[in-house]
Amino acid sequence: MPVPEVLSGVLAWAVPAVIVFGATAIAVVVAVWAIRRARRSPRARAAADNLRARAGAALVTLDDAVDELDLEVGLSGALYGGGAPASLRRARLTAQHVRDASFEEYRQIAERDATPDEIRRVSTRIERRSAEALATISAARAEHSGWVHANVSAAAQIAAAQQRLAALRATMGDPAALVAELSSRFAEDEWTDASRAARAAVDHADEAARHLASAARTAEDPTRTALVELAEAERALRRAEVEARALEETHRLATQAAQAVTGEIAAARTALRQAFATRDQLEPADAARLGSELRALEAELTSLEADAAQRPTRTIDRVARLRDRLDLALGDARTAQQRLRGARTALPGTLAAARNAVAHAEASLGHVRASADARSRLISAQRELAAARQMQDPVDALDAARRAMRDAEDAKALADYDRLAGR
C-alpha cells in the first residue's frame, strides 16, 4: 500500500480520537476547576464558617464541663479520701486531652488561610470529639453521684466544705491589707485589679458561707435535699479561690516589677548605646534612618522613667515593647553575638511583661463566658509562656515570650468584646 494512503488512514483514525480525548480532557479540567471554585466560593466559605462556629460552641461547652469536672475531682479527693470511683479522674484526663487537641486544631484553622473543605473537616471532627468527651463526662458524673448518694451523708459533705472554707479564709488572711500595701506604694492603675479581686474573693467566700448554712438547715429535714445548696456553695468557694489567687498574683507581679524596673531601664539604655554604636558602622542613608528611630526610642524611655516607681508593671511592659521595636529597627545590622547579648538582657523584662499580659487575659476570661477564639488564644499564650521559661536559647525564648504577649493581648481583647456583646 502506498505510504500516502497509509498516512491518510492513520490520520483518518487519529484525528477524531484526538478530538474526542482532547475534548474530554478539557471537560475534565473545566469540571475540576468548577468544583474547586465552588468549594472556595463565598457561599462555601460561609457554610464552613458556620460549621466552625458550631465547633467553637461545642468546645466552649466542653471547656466549661472540664472546669466543673476539675472541681468535682478535687472535691472527691478532699471529701472522700480517694474512696470514690476513679471514673471521674479518667474522664477528666480524656476530656482534657480532647479539649487541648481540639483547641489547637481550632486555632490553626482560624489563623491560617484554611480552605472551606479543611475548615469543614476539622470542625466536624472537633464537634464529634467534643460530643464524645461530654458523653464520657456525663456517664462518669452519674456513676460518681450514685456512689456519693450511697456512701456519703449530706452532713459529712457540708462539714468537709466548711473546713475548706475555713482553710481558704486562713490562706487569704486580710485581702484589704495587701491592697493597702499596694495603694501606699503605687499609682491607682497598678492596684485596681487587686482591689477588685480582693472584694470579689471576700464576697464569694461570704456567699459560700451562706449556702453552707442553708445546706446545714436543709440537711436536718429528711424530706429535703441539701445537694443544691451544697453545689452552689462549692461553686462560690471555687470562685473565691480563683479571686484569691488573682489577688496574690497581682500583688506578686507589682512587687517584683518594682524590684526589677530600675535594672530593666538600665539594660534598655545599654542596648540603646550599643545600637548607636552599630549605627555608626552603617552606610549614611541607613544610619540616618536608624538614628531617627533610636532617638525616638530614647525619648520614650526617658518619659517612662519619670513615673517608673509609681507604675512598675506598666513600665516593665512598655520597656519590653521598646526592646521589641529596637530589635526590629536594628534588623540585620547586628552580629549574631550582639543579638544573643541583646536577647539575654531583654528576656527577663519580656517574661515579666508576658506573665502580666497572661494574668490580665485570665482575669478577663474569668468574668465572661468567653468565646472559643478567646480561649484558644489564651491557651496559646499560656503554652508560649511555658515554652519561653524552659528554652535554653535566649533568642528563641525571647521570641516565644513575645508571642505569648501578643496572644494574651488578643485573648483579652476578644474576651472584652464578648463581654460587651453580652455573652
Coordinates of C-alpha atoms in Angstrom, one line a residue:
M1 CA 0.0 0.0 0.0
P2 CA 1.4 3.4 -0.9
V3 CA 2.7 5.5 2.0
P4 CA 0.3 8.4 1.4
E5 CA -2.7 6.0 1.7
V6 CA -1.3 4.6 5.0
L7 CA -0.7 8.0 6.4
S8 CA -4.2 9.1 5.2
G9 CA -5.8 6.1 7.0
V10 CA -3.9 6.8 10.2
L11 CA -4.9 10.4 10.2
A12 CA -8.5 9.5 9.5
W13 CA -8.5 7.4 12.7
A14 CA -6.2 9.5 14.9
V15 CA -7.7 13.0 14.3
P16 CA -11.2 12.1 15.6
A17 CA -9.7 10.2 18.5
V18 CA -7.5 13.2 19.4
I19 CA -10.5 15.5 19.2
V20 CA -12.6 13.2 21.4
F21 CA -9.9 12.7 24.0
G22 CA -8.9 16.3 23.9
A23 CA -12.5 17.5 24.4
T24 CA -12.9 15.0 27.3
A25 CA -9.6 16.3 28.9
I26 CA -10.8 19.9 28.6
A27 CA -14.2 18.9 30.0
V28 CA -12.5 17.2 33.0
V29 CA -10.2 20.2 33.6
V30 CA -13.1 22.6 33.5
A31 CA -15.2 20.4 35.8
V32 CA -12.3 20.1 38.3
W33 CA -11.8 23.9 38.1
A34 CA -15.6 24.5 38.6
I35 CA -15.7 22.1 41.6
R36 CA -12.7 23.8 43.2
R37 CA -14.1 27.2 42.5
A38 CA -17.4 26.2 44.1
R39 CA -15.6 24.8 47.1
R40 CA -13.8 28.1 47.6
S41 CA -16.8 30.3 46.8
P42 CA -18.2 32.8 49.3
R43 CA -21.1 30.5 49.8
A44 CA -18.9 27.6 50.6
R45 CA -16.8 29.8 52.9
A46 CA -19.9 31.0 54.8
A47 CA -21.1 27.4 55.2
A48 CA -17.7 26.4 56.5
D49 CA -17.6 29.3 58.9
N50 CA -21.0 28.3 60.3
L51 CA -19.6 24.8 61.0
R52 CA -16.5 26.4 62.6
A53 CA -18.8 28.5 64.8
R54 CA -20.7 25.3 65.9
A55 CA -17.4 23.6 66.6
G56 CA -16.4 26.6 68.7
A57 CA -19.6 26.5 70.7
A58 CA -19.1 22.7 71.3
L59 CA -15.5 23.5 72.5
V60 CA -16.8 26.2 74.9
T61 CA -19.3 23.7 76.4
L62 CA -16.6 21.1 76.7
D63 CA -14.2 23.5 78.4
D64 CA -16.8 24.6 80.9
A65 CA -17.6 20.9 81.6
V66 CA -13.9 20.2 82.2
D67 CA -13.7 23.1 84.7
E68 CA -16.7 21.7 86.5
L69 CA -15.1 18.2 86.4
D70 CA -11.9 19.6 87.9
L71 CA -13.9 20.9 90.8
E72 CA -15.6 17.5 91.3
V73 CA -12.4 15.6 91.1
G74 CA -10.8 17.9 93.7
L75 CA -13.8 17.6 95.9
S76 CA -13.8 13.8 95.6
G77 CA -10.2 13.6 96.8
A78 CA -10.8 16.1 99.6
L79 CA -14.1 14.8 100.8
Y80 CA -13.9 11.1 100.3
G81 CA -10.2 10.3 100.7
G82 CA -9.8 8.6 97.3
G83 CA -12.5 6.1 98.0
A84 CA -14.8 7.3 95.3
P85 CA -14.8 5.6 91.8
A86 CA -11.9 6.5 89.6
S87 CA -14.1 7.2 86.6
L88 CA -14.1 10.9 87.3
R89 CA -10.4 11.2 87.1
R90 CA -10.3 9.0 83.9
A91 CA -13.0 11.1 82.3
R92 CA -11.1 14.3 83.2
L93 CA -7.9 13.1 81.6
T94 CA -9.7 12.1 78.5
A95 CA -11.7 15.3 78.2
Q96 CA -8.6 17.5 78.9
H97 CA -6.7 15.7 76.1
V98 CA -9.6 16.1 73.7
R99 CA -10.1 19.8 74.7
D100 CA -6.5 20.7 74.3
A101 CA -6.0 19.0 71.0
S102 CA -9.2 20.4 69.7
F103 CA -8.4 24.0 70.7
E104 CA -5.1 23.7 68.9
E105 CA -6.8 22.5 65.7
Y106 CA -9.4 25.2 66.1
R107 CA -6.7 27.9 66.4
Q108 CA -4.8 26.6 63.4
I109 CA -7.8 26.8 61.0
A110 CA -8.6 30.2 62.4
E111 CA -5.1 31.6 61.9
R112 CA -4.1 30.3 58.6
D113 CA -5.9 30.6 55.3
A114 CA -7.6 27.2 55.5
T115 CA -9.8 26.1 52.7
P116 CA -13.6 25.6 53.3
D117 CA -13.1 21.9 52.9
E118 CA -10.4 21.8 55.6
I119 CA -12.5 24.0 57.9
R120 CA -15.5 21.7 57.4
R121 CA -13.4 18.6 58.0
V122 CA -11.7 19.9 61.1
S123 CA -14.8 21.5 62.5
T124 CA -16.8 18.3 62.1
R125 CA -14.1 16.3 63.9
I126 CA -14.0 18.8 66.8
E127 CA -17.7 18.7 67.2
R128 CA -17.8 14.9 67.2
R129 CA -14.9 14.5 69.6
S130 CA -16.4 17.2 71.9
A131 CA -19.7 15.3 72.0
E132 CA -18.0 12.0 72.8
A133 CA -16.0 13.6 75.6
L134 CA -19.1 15.2 77.0
A135 CA -20.9 11.8 77.0
T136 CA -17.9 10.3 78.9
I137 CA -18.1 13.1 81.4
S138 CA -21.9 12.7 81.9
A139 CA -21.5 8.9 82.4
A140 CA -18.7 9.4 85.0
R141 CA -20.6 12.0 86.9
A142 CA -23.7 9.8 87.0
E143 CA -21.6 7.0 88.4
H144 CA -19.9 9.2 90.9
S145 CA -23.2 10.8 92.0
G146 CA -24.7 7.3 92.6
W147 CA -21.7 6.4 94.7
V148 CA -21.9 9.6 96.8
H149 CA -25.6 9.0 97.5
A150 CA -24.9 5.5 98.6
N151 CA -21.8 6.2 100.7
V152 CA -21.7 9.8 102.0
S153 CA -24.2 11.7 104.0
A154 CA -25.0 15.4 103.3
A155 CA -23.9 16.3 106.8
A156 CA -20.4 14.9 106.0
Q157 CA -20.2 16.8 102.8
I158 CA -21.3 20.0 104.5
A159 CA -18.7 19.6 107.2
A160 CA -15.9 19.0 104.7
A161 CA -16.9 22.1 102.7
Q162 CA -17.0 24.2 105.9
Q163 CA -13.4 23.0 106.6
R164 CA -12.4 24.1 103.1
L165 CA -14.0 27.5 103.6
A166 CA -12.2 27.9 106.9
A167 CA -8.9 26.9 105.2
L168 CA -9.5 29.4 102.4
R169 CA -10.2 32.2 104.8
A170 CA -7.0 31.4 106.7
T171 CA -5.0 31.3 103.5
M172 CA -6.5 34.6 102.3
G173 CA -5.7 36.4 105.5
D174 CA -6.7 40.0 105.2
P175 CA -7.0 40.9 101.5
A176 CA -7.5 44.5 102.3
A177 CA -4.1 44.6 103.8
L178 CA -2.5 43.6 100.5
V179 CA -4.5 46.2 98.6
A180 CA -3.5 48.8 101.2
E181 CA 0.2 48.0 100.8
L182 CA -0.1 48.3 97.0
S183 CA -2.1 51.6 97.2
S184 CA 0.5 53.1 99.5
R185 CA 3.3 52.4 97.0
F186 CA 1.9 52.6 93.5
A187 CA -0.4 54.5 91.3
E188 CA -4.1 53.5 91.2
D189 CA -4.0 51.7 87.9
E190 CA -1.4 49.4 89.4
W191 CA -3.6 48.1 92.1
T192 CA -7.2 48.4 90.7
D193 CA -7.3 44.8 89.7
A194 CA -6.0 43.7 93.1
S195 CA -8.7 45.7 94.8
R196 CA -11.4 44.2 92.6
A197 CA -10.1 40.7 93.2
A198 CA -9.9 41.3 97.0
R199 CA -13.6 42.4 97.1
A200 CA -14.7 39.5 94.9
A201 CA -12.8 36.9 97.0
V202 CA -14.4 38.1 100.2
D203 CA -17.9 38.3 98.6
H204 CA -17.7 34.8 97.2
A205 CA -16.4 33.4 100.5
D206 CA -19.4 35.0 102.3
E207 CA -21.7 33.6 99.6
A208 CA -20.3 30.1 100.2
A209 CA -20.8 30.5 103.9
R210 CA -24.5 31.5 103.3
H211 CA -25.1 28.5 101.1
L212 CA -23.4 26.1 103.6
A213 CA -25.6 27.5 106.4
S214 CA -28.7 27.0 104.3
A215 CA -27.5 23.5 103.4
A216 CA -27.0 22.6 107.0
R217 CA -30.5 23.7 107.9
T218 CA -31.9 21.7 105.0
A219 CA -30.0 18.6 105.9
E220 CA -31.8 18.5 109.2
D221 CA -35.0 17.8 107.3
P222 CA -35.0 14.2 105.9
T223 CA -37.7 15.1 103.4
R224 CA -35.5 17.7 101.7
T225 CA -32.1 17.6 99.8
A226 CA -29.2 19.8 100.6
L227 CA -27.3 19.0 97.4
V228 CA -28.5 22.1 95.5
E229 CA -27.2 24.5 98.2
L230 CA -24.1 22.4 98.7
A231 CA -23.3 22.6 94.9
E232 CA -23.8 26.4 94.9
A233 CA -21.5 26.7 98.0
E234 CA -18.8 24.7 96.1
R235 CA -19.1 27.0 93.1
A236 CA -18.8 30.1 95.3
L237 CA -15.8 28.5 97.1
R238 CA -14.1 27.9 93.8
R239 CA -14.7 31.5 92.6
A240 CA -13.3 32.7 95.9
E241 CA -10.2 30.6 95.4
V242 CA -9.7 31.9 91.9
E243 CA -10.1 35.6 93.0
A244 CA -7.7 35.0 95.9
R245 CA -5.1 33.6 93.5
A246 CA -5.6 36.6 91.2
L247 CA -5.1 39.0 94.2
E248 CA -1.8 37.2 95.1
E249 CA -0.6 37.2 91.5
T250 CA -1.3 40.9 91.1
H251 CA 0.5 41.7 94.3
R252 CA 3.4 39.5 93.4
L253 CA 3.7 41.0 89.9
A254 CA 3.7 44.5 91.2
T255 CA 6.2 44.0 93.9
Q256 CA 8.6 42.0 91.6
A257 CA 8.2 44.7 88.9
A258 CA 9.1 47.4 91.5
Q259 CA 12.3 45.5 92.3
A260 CA 13.2 44.9 88.6
V261 CA 12.2 48.2 86.9
T262 CA 15.4 50.1 87.6
G263 CA 17.5 47.3 86.2
E264 CA 15.3 46.9 83.1
I265 CA 15.5 50.6 82.3
A266 CA 19.3 50.5 82.7
A267 CA 19.5 47.4 80.4
A268 CA 17.4 49.2 77.8
R269 CA 19.7 52.3 77.9
T270 CA 22.7 50.0 77.5
A271 CA 21.0 48.4 74.5
L272 CA 20.4 51.8 73.0
R273 CA 24.0 52.9 73.4
Q274 CA 25.1 49.7 71.7
A275 CA 22.6 50.4 68.9
F276 CA 24.0 53.9 68.4
A277 CA 27.5 52.3 68.1
T278 CA 26.1 49.9 65.5
R279 CA 24.6 52.8 63.6
D280 CA 28.0 54.5 63.2
Q281 CA 29.1 51.5 61.2
L282 CA 26.3 51.7 58.6
E283 CA 26.0 53.5 55.3
P284 CA 24.9 57.1 55.7
A285 CA 21.3 56.6 54.5
D286 CA 20.8 53.5 56.7
A287 CA 22.5 55.3 59.6
A288 CA 20.1 58.3 59.3
R289 CA 17.0 56.1 59.3
L290 CA 18.2 54.0 62.3
G291 CA 19.3 57.1 64.2
S292 CA 15.9 58.7 63.9
E293 CA 14.2 55.6 65.3
L294 CA 16.8 55.3 68.1
R295 CA 16.3 58.9 69.2
A296 CA 12.5 58.3 69.3
L297 CA 13.0 55.2 71.5
E298 CA 15.4 57.1 73.7
A299 CA 12.9 59.9 74.3
E300 CA 10.2 57.3 75.1
L301 CA 12.4 55.5 77.6
T302 CA 13.1 58.8 79.3
S303 CA 9.4 59.6 79.6
L304 CA 8.8 56.1 81.0
E305 CA 11.5 56.6 83.7
A306 CA 9.7 59.6 85.1
D307 CA 7.0 57.6 86.9
A308 CA 8.5 54.1 86.8
A309 CA 8.5 53.8 90.6
Q310 CA 4.7 54.6 90.7
R311 CA 3.8 52.3 87.7
P312 CA 6.4 49.5 87.7
T313 CA 4.3 46.8 85.9
R314 CA 3.3 49.3 83.2
T315 CA 6.9 50.4 82.8
I316 CA 8.2 46.8 82.5
D317 CA 5.6 46.2 79.8
R318 CA 6.5 49.3 77.9
V319 CA 10.2 48.7 78.1
A320 CA 9.7 45.2 76.8
R321 CA 7.8 46.6 73.8
L322 CA 10.5 49.2 73.3
R323 CA 13.1 46.5 73.2
D324 CA 11.0 44.7 70.6
R325 CA 10.9 47.9 68.5
L326 CA 14.7 48.2 68.9
D327 CA 15.3 44.7 67.6
L328 CA 13.1 45.5 64.5
A329 CA 14.9 48.8 63.9
L330 CA 18.3 47.1 64.0
G331 CA 17.2 44.3 61.8
D332 CA 20.3 42.5 60.3
A333 CA 22.7 45.2 61.3
R334 CA 23.8 43.3 64.4
T335 CA 26.2 40.3 64.6
A336 CA 25.0 37.0 66.0
Q337 CA 26.8 37.8 69.2
Q338 CA 25.1 41.1 69.6
R339 CA 21.7 39.5 69.0
L340 CA 22.5 36.9 71.7
R341 CA 23.6 39.5 74.2
G342 CA 20.6 41.7 73.5
A343 CA 18.2 38.7 73.9
R344 CA 19.8 37.9 77.3
T345 CA 19.2 41.4 78.6
A346 CA 15.7 41.7 77.2
L347 CA 14.4 38.3 78.2
P348 CA 13.7 38.9 82.0
G349 CA 11.6 42.0 81.4
T350 CA 9.8 40.5 78.5
L351 CA 9.0 37.4 80.5
A352 CA 7.6 39.6 83.3
A353 CA 5.5 41.5 80.7
A354 CA 4.2 38.3 79.2
R355 CA 3.3 37.0 82.7
N356 CA 1.4 40.2 83.4
A357 CA -0.4 40.0 80.0
V358 CA -1.4 36.4 80.6
A359 CA -2.7 37.3 84.1
H360 CA -4.8 40.1 82.7
A361 CA -6.2 37.8 80.0
E362 CA -7.0 35.1 82.5
A363 CA -8.9 37.7 84.6
S364 CA -10.8 38.9 81.6
L365 CA -11.8 35.4 80.6
G366 CA -12.8 34.6 84.1
H367 CA -15.5 37.2 84.2
V368 CA -17.3 36.3 81.0
R369 CA -18.4 33.2 79.1
A370 CA -15.6 33.7 76.6
S371 CA -15.8 32.5 73.0
A372 CA -13.7 29.7 71.7
D373 CA -11.5 32.2 69.9
A374 CA -10.6 34.0 73.1
R375 CA -10.0 30.7 74.9
S376 CA -7.8 29.3 72.2
R377 CA -5.7 32.5 72.2
L378 CA -5.3 32.3 75.9
I379 CA -4.2 28.6 75.7
S380 CA -1.7 29.5 73.1
A381 CA -0.3 32.4 75.3
Q382 CA 0.0 30.1 78.2
R383 CA 1.8 27.5 76.1
E384 CA 4.2 30.0 74.6
L385 CA 5.0 31.5 78.1
A386 CA 5.7 28.0 79.5
A387 CA 7.9 27.3 76.5
A388 CA 9.8 30.6 76.9
R389 CA 10.6 29.7 80.5
Q390 CA 12.0 26.3 79.5
M391 CA 14.1 27.3 76.5
Q392 CA 17.8 27.4 76.8
D393 CA 18.4 29.7 73.8
P394 CA 17.7 33.3 74.9
V395 CA 16.8 34.3 71.3
D396 CA 14.2 31.6 70.9
A397 CA 12.9 32.2 74.5
L398 CA 12.5 35.9 73.7
D399 CA 10.6 35.2 70.6
A400 CA 8.3 32.8 72.5
A401 CA 7.7 35.4 75.3
R402 CA 6.8 38.0 72.7
R403 CA 4.4 35.6 71.0
A404 CA 2.8 34.9 74.5
M405 CA 2.3 38.7 74.9
R406 CA 0.6 39.0 71.6
D407 CA -1.6 36.0 72.1
A408 CA -2.6 37.2 75.6
E409 CA -3.5 40.6 74.3
D410 CA -5.6 39.1 71.6
A411 CA -7.3 36.8 74.1
K412 CA -8.1 39.8 76.4
A413 CA -9.4 41.9 73.5
L414 CA -11.7 39.0 72.4
A415 CA -13.0 38.4 75.9
D416 CA -13.7 42.2 76.3
Y417 CA -15.6 42.0 73.1
D418 CA -17.6 39.0 74.3
R419 CA -18.4 40.9 77.5
L420 CA -19.6 44.0 75.5
A421 CA -21.6 41.7 73.3
G422 CA -23.4 40.3 76.3
R423 CA -22.2 36.7 76.1

